mmCIF file of C-alpha atoms and ligand atoms in Angstrom:
data_model
loop_
_atom_site.group_PDB
_atom_site.id
_atom_site.type_symbol
_atom_site.label_atom_id
_atom_site.label_comp_id
_atom_site.label_asym_id
_atom_site.label_seq_id
_atom_site.Cartn_x
_atom_site.Cartn_y
_atom_site.Cartn_z
ATOM 1 C CA UNK A 1 -64.156 168.799 -48.559
ATOM 2 C CA UNK A 2 -63.199 166.016 -46.689
ATOM 3 C CA UNK A 3 -60.257 163.373 -47.909
ATOM 4 C CA UNK A 4 -62.738 160.375 -48.818
ATOM 5 C CA UNK A 5 -65.667 162.286 -50.523
ATOM 6 C CA UNK A 6 -63.244 163.942 -52.703
ATOM 7 C CA UNK A 7 -61.189 160.793 -53.277
ATOM 8 C CA UNK A 8 -64.776 159.032 -54.236
ATOM 9 C CA UNK A 9 -65.485 162.430 -56.508
ATOM 10 C CA UNK A 10 -62.022 162.250 -58.292
ATOM 11 C CA UNK A 11 -62.338 158.636 -58.968
ATOM 12 C CA UNK A 12 -65.848 159.141 -60.746
ATOM 13 C CA UNK A 13 -64.516 161.758 -62.817
ATOM 14 C CA UNK A 14 -61.443 159.895 -63.775
ATOM 15 C CA UNK A 15 -64.088 157.387 -64.699
ATOM 16 C CA UNK A 16 -66.248 159.535 -66.979
ATOM 17 C CA UNK A 17 -62.931 160.174 -68.812
ATOM 18 C CA UNK A 18 -62.811 157.000 -70.615
ATOM 19 C CA UNK A 19 -65.998 155.537 -69.750
ATOM 20 C CA UNK A 20 -69.721 155.609 -71.481
ATOM 21 C CA UNK A 21 -72.196 156.976 -68.693
ATOM 22 C CA UNK A 22 -75.420 159.541 -68.435
ATOM 23 C CA UNK A 23 -76.781 161.559 -66.004
ATOM 24 C CA UNK A 24 -79.350 159.621 -64.633
ATOM 25 C CA UNK A 25 -81.063 162.438 -62.840
ATOM 26 C CA UNK A 26 -79.936 165.037 -60.106
ATOM 27 C CA UNK A 27 -79.739 164.762 -55.672
ATOM 28 C CA UNK A 28 -81.750 167.008 -53.757
ATOM 29 C CA UNK A 29 -78.623 168.936 -53.449
ATOM 30 C CA UNK A 30 -78.195 169.269 -57.128
ATOM 31 C CA UNK A 31 -75.381 166.853 -57.350
ATOM 32 C CA UNK A 32 -75.561 164.461 -60.348
ATOM 33 C CA UNK A 33 -76.534 160.757 -60.134
ATOM 34 C CA UNK A 34 -74.608 159.237 -62.502
ATOM 35 C CA UNK A 35 -75.081 155.797 -64.340
ATOM 36 C CA UNK A 36 -72.021 154.161 -66.204
ATOM 37 C CA UNK A 37 -72.790 151.884 -69.159
ATOM 38 C CA UNK A 38 -70.794 148.663 -70.103
ATOM 39 C CA UNK A 39 -71.701 146.659 -73.054
ATOM 40 C CA UNK A 40 -74.136 147.409 -75.450
ATOM 41 C CA UNK A 41 -76.800 144.595 -75.389
ATOM 42 C CA UNK A 42 -79.832 146.645 -74.700
ATOM 43 C CA UNK A 43 -81.774 143.556 -74.521
ATOM 44 C CA UNK A 44 -79.706 141.898 -71.683
ATOM 45 C CA UNK A 45 -79.304 144.347 -68.759
ATOM 46 C CA UNK A 46 -78.360 143.962 -64.968
ATOM 47 C CA UNK A 47 -78.613 147.570 -63.121
ATOM 48 C CA UNK A 48 -76.383 148.118 -60.065
ATOM 49 C CA UNK A 49 -76.766 150.327 -57.767
ATOM 50 C CA UNK A 50 -74.856 151.488 -54.792
ATOM 51 C CA UNK A 51 -74.494 153.897 -51.468
ATOM 52 C CA UNK A 52 -78.378 154.521 -51.308
ATOM 53 C CA UNK A 53 -77.784 154.450 -47.501
ATOM 54 C CA UNK A 54 -74.993 157.030 -46.780
ATOM 55 C CA UNK A 55 -72.838 155.668 -44.274
ATOM 56 C CA UNK A 56 -72.348 152.598 -46.684
ATOM 57 C CA UNK A 57 -70.061 154.431 -48.947
ATOM 58 C CA UNK A 58 -67.562 151.717 -49.306
ATOM 59 C CA UNK A 59 -70.190 150.190 -51.791
ATOM 60 C CA UNK A 60 -69.540 153.124 -54.219
ATOM 61 C CA UNK A 61 -65.766 152.557 -53.747
ATOM 62 C CA UNK A 62 -66.599 148.656 -54.657
ATOM 63 C CA UNK A 63 -68.455 149.697 -57.909
ATOM 64 C CA UNK A 64 -66.038 151.979 -59.346
ATOM 65 C CA UNK A 65 -63.495 149.191 -58.879
ATOM 66 C CA UNK A 66 -66.177 146.897 -60.326
ATOM 67 C CA UNK A 67 -66.726 149.098 -63.361
ATOM 68 C CA UNK A 68 -63.179 149.378 -63.764
ATOM 69 C CA UNK A 69 -62.561 145.695 -63.630
ATOM 70 C CA UNK A 70 -65.574 144.773 -66.130
ATOM 71 C CA UNK A 71 -64.037 146.893 -68.812
ATOM 72 C CA UNK A 72 -61.422 144.222 -69.594
ATOM 73 C CA UNK A 73 -64.143 141.690 -70.941
ATOM 74 C CA UNK A 74 -65.929 141.646 -73.661
ATOM 75 C CA UNK A 75 -69.531 141.177 -71.766
ATOM 76 C CA UNK A 76 -72.455 139.165 -73.358
ATOM 77 C CA UNK A 77 -75.263 141.901 -72.142
ATOM 78 C CA UNK A 78 -75.208 145.079 -70.579
ATOM 79 C CA UNK A 79 -74.534 146.857 -66.972
ATOM 80 C CA UNK A 80 -75.607 149.913 -65.989
ATOM 81 C CA UNK A 81 -74.020 151.259 -62.793
ATOM 82 C CA UNK A 82 -75.014 153.908 -60.052
ATOM 83 C CA UNK A 83 -72.169 153.815 -57.775
ATOM 84 C CA UNK A 84 -73.303 156.781 -55.998
ATOM 85 C CA UNK A 85 -77.252 156.922 -55.524
ATOM 86 C CA UNK A 86 -77.216 159.175 -52.384
ATOM 87 C CA UNK A 87 -74.153 161.612 -53.385
ATOM 88 C CA UNK A 88 -75.742 163.978 -50.486
ATOM 89 C CA UNK A 89 -75.898 161.535 -47.861
ATOM 90 C CA UNK A 90 -72.641 160.402 -48.260
ATOM 91 C CA UNK A 91 -71.234 163.601 -47.925
ATOM 92 C CA UNK A 92 -73.258 164.483 -45.035
ATOM 93 C CA UNK A 93 -72.062 161.384 -43.370
ATOM 94 C CA UNK A 94 -68.223 162.320 -44.081
ATOM 95 C CA UNK A 95 -68.377 166.048 -43.604
ATOM 96 C CA UNK A 96 -71.364 167.218 -41.394
ATOM 97 C CA UNK A 97 -73.886 170.244 -42.196
ATOM 98 C CA UNK A 98 -71.824 172.875 -43.139
ATOM 99 C CA UNK A 99 -71.406 172.294 -46.942
ATOM 100 C CA UNK A 100 -75.072 172.700 -47.317
ATOM 101 C CA UNK A 101 -76.228 175.542 -49.228
ATOM 102 C CA UNK A 102 -79.828 175.179 -49.303
ATOM 103 C CA UNK A 103 -81.391 176.681 -46.094
ATOM 104 C CA UNK A 104 -84.343 174.113 -45.827
ATOM 105 C CA UNK A 105 -81.988 171.268 -45.786
ATOM 106 C CA UNK A 106 -78.940 172.617 -43.694
ATOM 107 C CA UNK A 107 -81.763 173.081 -41.020
ATOM 108 C CA UNK A 108 -82.977 169.653 -41.536
ATOM 109 C CA UNK A 109 -79.726 168.097 -41.091
ATOM 110 C CA UNK A 110 -78.381 170.255 -38.306
ATOM 111 C CA UNK A 111 -81.241 169.270 -36.310
ATOM 112 C CA UNK A 112 -80.315 165.596 -37.279
ATOM 113 C CA UNK A 113 -76.669 165.895 -36.306
ATOM 114 C CA UNK A 114 -77.447 167.543 -32.914
ATOM 115 C CA UNK A 115 -78.625 164.222 -31.539
ATOM 116 C CA UNK A 116 -76.846 161.403 -33.584
ATOM 117 C CA UNK A 117 -73.534 160.280 -34.888
ATOM 118 C CA UNK A 118 -72.602 161.862 -38.178
ATOM 119 C CA UNK A 119 -70.987 158.756 -39.043
ATOM 120 C CA UNK A 120 -73.932 156.518 -38.918
ATOM 121 C CA UNK A 121 -76.257 159.059 -41.145
ATOM 122 C CA UNK A 122 -77.926 156.564 -43.728
ATOM 123 C CA UNK A 123 -80.440 159.127 -44.984
ATOM 124 C CA UNK A 124 -80.608 161.793 -47.777
ATOM 125 C CA UNK A 125 -80.444 165.689 -47.304
ATOM 126 C CA UNK A 126 -84.017 165.675 -46.345
ATOM 127 C CA UNK A 127 -83.499 163.378 -43.551
ATOM 128 C CA UNK A 128 -85.271 160.384 -45.575
ATOM 129 C CA UNK A 129 -84.301 156.898 -45.332
ATOM 130 C CA UNK A 130 -84.335 156.283 -49.327
ATOM 131 C CA UNK A 131 -84.330 152.582 -48.956
ATOM 132 C CA UNK A 132 -87.897 152.744 -47.145
ATOM 133 C CA UNK A 133 -89.082 155.548 -48.915
ATOM 134 C CA UNK A 134 -90.079 153.358 -52.188
ATOM 135 C CA UNK A 135 -93.673 152.872 -53.084
ATOM 136 C CA UNK A 136 -93.116 148.972 -52.211
ATOM 137 C CA UNK A 137 -95.547 148.695 -49.117
ATOM 138 C CA UNK A 138 -94.388 151.573 -48.014
ATOM 139 C CA UNK A 139 -94.691 152.531 -44.307
ATOM 140 C CA UNK A 140 -95.160 148.761 -43.117
ATOM 141 C CA UNK A 141 -91.186 147.903 -42.194
ATOM 142 C CA UNK A 142 -90.752 146.966 -38.549
ATOM 143 C CA UNK A 143 -88.056 149.257 -37.862
ATOM 144 C CA UNK A 144 -90.091 152.263 -39.984
ATOM 145 C CA UNK A 145 -90.419 155.565 -38.351
ATOM 146 C CA UNK A 146 -92.737 158.670 -39.409
ATOM 147 C CA UNK A 147 -92.268 161.500 -36.763
ATOM 148 C CA UNK A 148 -89.706 163.598 -38.061
ATOM 149 C CA UNK A 149 -86.472 163.520 -40.320
ATOM 150 C CA UNK A 150 -83.787 161.095 -38.576
ATOM 151 C CA UNK A 151 -80.693 159.719 -39.776
ATOM 152 C CA UNK A 152 -82.525 156.760 -40.515
ATOM 153 C CA UNK A 153 -85.465 154.722 -41.163
ATOM 154 C CA UNK A 154 -87.666 157.963 -41.369
ATOM 155 C CA UNK A 155 -90.086 156.801 -44.757
ATOM 156 C CA UNK A 156 -90.650 160.294 -45.460
ATOM 157 C CA UNK A 157 -93.977 161.947 -45.955
ATOM 158 C CA UNK A 158 -95.359 159.710 -48.786
ATOM 159 C CA UNK A 159 -93.900 156.958 -50.919
ATOM 160 C CA UNK A 160 -91.269 158.148 -53.553
ATOM 161 C CA UNK A 161 -91.452 161.286 -52.186
ATOM 162 C CA UNK A 162 -87.363 161.773 -52.651
ATOM 163 C CA UNK A 163 -85.801 162.993 -55.899
ATOM 164 C CA UNK A 164 -83.101 160.128 -55.694
ATOM 165 C CA UNK A 165 -86.066 157.939 -55.260
ATOM 166 C CA UNK A 166 -87.537 158.850 -58.363
ATOM 167 C CA UNK A 167 -84.675 158.845 -60.367
ATOM 168 C CA UNK A 168 -83.810 155.280 -59.562
ATOM 169 C CA UNK A 169 -87.409 154.590 -60.879
ATOM 170 C CA UNK A 170 -87.225 156.465 -63.895
ATOM 171 C CA UNK A 171 -83.378 154.757 -64.456
ATOM 172 C CA UNK A 172 -85.110 151.507 -64.122
ATOM 173 C CA UNK A 173 -87.836 151.802 -66.349
ATOM 174 C CA UNK A 174 -85.760 153.592 -68.755
ATOM 175 C CA UNK A 175 -83.173 150.900 -69.517
ATOM 176 C CA UNK A 176 -85.519 147.843 -68.218
ATOM 177 C CA UNK A 177 -82.868 145.516 -67.032
ATOM 178 C CA UNK A 178 -83.818 141.605 -66.196
ATOM 179 C CA UNK A 179 -82.294 141.802 -62.981
ATOM 180 C CA UNK A 180 -80.903 144.637 -60.319
ATOM 181 C CA UNK A 181 -78.473 144.635 -57.479
ATOM 182 C CA UNK A 182 -78.549 146.639 -54.532
ATOM 183 C CA UNK A 183 -75.243 147.155 -52.644
ATOM 184 C CA UNK A 184 -75.510 147.752 -48.838
ATOM 185 C CA UNK A 185 -73.113 146.932 -45.926
ATOM 186 C CA UNK A 186 -73.001 145.046 -43.861
ATOM 187 C CA UNK A 187 -73.231 141.207 -42.720
ATOM 188 C CA UNK A 188 -72.284 139.131 -45.819
ATOM 189 C CA UNK A 189 -75.801 138.100 -46.586
ATOM 190 C CA UNK A 190 -78.034 138.584 -49.681
ATOM 191 C CA UNK A 191 -81.816 139.556 -48.974
ATOM 192 C CA UNK A 192 -84.138 137.762 -51.795
ATOM 193 C CA UNK A 193 -87.691 137.815 -52.377
ATOM 194 C CA UNK A 194 -90.772 140.132 -51.478
ATOM 195 C CA UNK A 195 -94.071 139.470 -50.275
ATOM 196 C CA UNK A 196 -96.542 139.622 -53.040
ATOM 197 C CA UNK A 197 -93.924 139.057 -55.985
ATOM 198 C CA UNK A 198 -95.275 137.227 -58.953
ATOM 199 C CA UNK A 199 -95.119 133.100 -59.154
ATOM 200 C CA UNK A 200 -92.697 133.563 -62.174
ATOM 201 C CA UNK A 201 -90.026 136.075 -60.504
ATOM 202 C CA UNK A 202 -90.346 133.703 -57.636
ATOM 203 C CA UNK A 203 -89.290 130.624 -60.120
ATOM 204 C CA UNK A 204 -86.767 132.701 -61.970
ATOM 205 C CA UNK A 205 -85.116 134.308 -58.955
ATOM 206 C CA UNK A 206 -83.585 130.868 -57.782
ATOM 207 C CA UNK A 207 -80.898 130.134 -60.722
ATOM 208 C CA UNK A 208 -79.748 133.889 -59.792
ATOM 209 C CA UNK A 209 -79.602 133.502 -56.404
ATOM 210 C CA UNK A 210 -77.550 130.308 -56.561
ATOM 211 C CA UNK A 211 -74.977 132.243 -58.426
ATOM 212 C CA UNK A 212 -74.522 134.763 -56.257
ATOM 213 C CA UNK A 213 -74.399 132.341 -53.070
ATOM 214 C CA UNK A 214 -71.668 130.166 -54.840
ATOM 215 C CA UNK A 215 -69.519 133.558 -56.493
ATOM 216 C CA UNK A 216 -69.376 135.378 -53.003
ATOM 217 C CA UNK A 217 -70.116 132.890 -50.319
ATOM 218 C CA UNK A 218 -72.699 134.993 -48.753
ATOM 219 C CA UNK A 219 -75.766 133.671 -46.846
ATOM 220 C CA UNK A 220 -79.051 133.986 -48.901
ATOM 221 C CA UNK A 221 -81.976 135.320 -46.652
ATOM 222 C CA UNK A 222 -85.698 135.955 -47.619
ATOM 223 C CA UNK A 223 -86.804 139.511 -46.952
ATOM 224 C CA UNK A 224 -88.972 139.702 -44.062
ATOM 225 C CA UNK A 225 -90.452 142.662 -41.924
ATOM 226 C CA UNK A 226 -88.711 145.045 -44.302
ATOM 227 C CA UNK A 227 -90.283 146.795 -47.042
ATOM 228 C CA UNK A 228 -90.303 150.415 -48.952
ATOM 229 C CA UNK A 229 -86.829 149.468 -50.727
ATOM 230 C CA UNK A 230 -85.629 149.802 -54.148
ATOM 231 C CA UNK A 231 -85.332 146.043 -54.814
ATOM 232 C CA UNK A 232 -88.842 145.703 -53.236
ATOM 233 C CA UNK A 233 -90.037 147.712 -55.579
ATOM 234 C CA UNK A 234 -88.467 146.278 -58.406
ATOM 235 C CA UNK A 235 -90.080 143.078 -57.410
ATOM 236 C CA UNK A 236 -93.534 144.296 -56.504
ATOM 237 C CA UNK A 237 -94.422 146.924 -58.985
ATOM 238 C CA UNK A 238 -91.882 146.103 -61.901
ATOM 239 C CA UNK A 239 -91.838 142.824 -61.889
ATOM 240 C CA UNK A 240 -87.906 142.695 -62.257
ATOM 241 C CA UNK A 241 -85.713 140.113 -59.973
ATOM 242 C CA UNK A 242 -83.837 142.075 -57.406
ATOM 243 C CA UNK A 243 -81.154 141.211 -54.739
ATOM 244 C CA UNK A 244 -80.045 143.388 -51.790
ATOM 245 C CA UNK A 245 -76.349 142.235 -51.035
ATOM 246 C CA UNK A 246 -74.750 143.497 -47.903
ATOM 247 C CA UNK A 247 -71.220 143.139 -47.998
ATOM 248 C CA UNK A 248 -68.900 142.930 -45.150
ATOM 249 C CA UNK A 249 -68.120 141.239 -41.950
ATOM 250 C CA UNK A 250 -71.058 141.974 -38.999
ATOM 251 C CA UNK A 251 -68.651 142.663 -36.915
ATOM 252 C CA UNK A 252 -67.073 145.842 -38.636
ATOM 253 C CA UNK A 253 -68.560 148.878 -37.353
ATOM 254 C CA UNK A 254 -70.272 151.811 -39.811
ATOM 255 C CA UNK A 255 -68.999 153.078 -41.654
ATOM 256 C CA UNK A 256 -66.931 149.966 -43.168
ATOM 257 C CA UNK A 257 -62.982 151.373 -43.878
ATOM 258 C CA UNK A 258 -61.374 151.358 -47.245
ATOM 259 C CA UNK A 259 -59.242 148.951 -46.271
ATOM 260 C CA UNK A 260 -61.784 146.270 -46.489
ATOM 261 C CA UNK A 261 -62.275 147.067 -50.013
ATOM 262 C CA UNK A 262 -59.709 144.880 -51.341
ATOM 263 C CA UNK A 263 -61.131 141.401 -49.665
ATOM 264 C CA UNK A 264 -65.135 142.604 -50.533
ATOM 265 C CA UNK A 265 -63.928 143.336 -54.107
ATOM 266 C CA UNK A 266 -62.550 139.933 -54.713
ATOM 267 C CA UNK A 267 -65.958 138.139 -53.620
ATOM 268 C CA UNK A 268 -68.170 140.321 -56.088
ATOM 269 C CA UNK A 269 -65.744 141.189 -59.162
ATOM 270 C CA UNK A 270 -67.249 138.376 -61.110
ATOM 271 C CA UNK A 271 -70.761 138.179 -60.075
ATOM 272 C CA UNK A 272 -72.163 140.341 -62.570
ATOM 273 C CA UNK A 273 -70.283 138.142 -65.528
ATOM 274 C CA UNK A 274 -71.522 135.047 -63.980
ATOM 275 C CA UNK A 275 -74.906 136.393 -63.870
ATOM 276 C CA UNK A 276 -74.973 137.057 -67.455
ATOM 277 C CA UNK A 277 -73.626 133.881 -68.146
ATOM 278 C CA UNK A 278 -77.408 132.447 -66.841
ATOM 279 C CA UNK A 279 -79.534 131.034 -69.147
HETATM 280 ZN ZN1 ZN B 1 -78.234 149.878 -46.255
#
């Protein structure tokens, strides 16, 4: 196992010892998708997920630090955090295909990595880009790719075809958050809104967006030409406000090195607490 993946696994195991958690589902290769739970007010929940894109695994490390930080506070609400929504993809990005035991997925990933750079891998073990696989105007994004499994942008055979996608949908329905945050890298921007969202969510999202801009200093951008993402699904199908937060300077290359973690953490650590204060 690569140094970084084993570090990530160890940090999650460490956290499990002293933090409330549950297994939200299993990845394509059978890895647990773990949800940590802080606070107990089930009527006031924020759901946060990271690393749905494999090469953006710095967001998993970020969310682990945020969980540890939040435990120092009595929070007025509940936060459900999934640091590693795409465990198989992250391991592929760090190690390649050799560790994969399932024949079909091993072949898929081996074929992709023959013609692409492992370090840029975004997809899951089926070569599906999970953040374009959600059933929210699926297949209508400008960068969508339909032909075959690929390291990025392949939408899958049909909407919600991937187990990691269905896991996040089931989890969201189960914990019924009023707001979701999706952590990605990079660009220091916040994507908000989605064509077809309800008037009510459009009106409500403003006050939360203001807090995110204020706390992080990232620039807000209305979502255009991009579909099938988790926050798109939240807005379009569940009428839940969602934001995608892209951390890290745009001049950094993928995957962003862990030496950036401290500065990214400092810009994001208090965000959830502030969002829970919004009336
Ligand atoms: Zn991403």
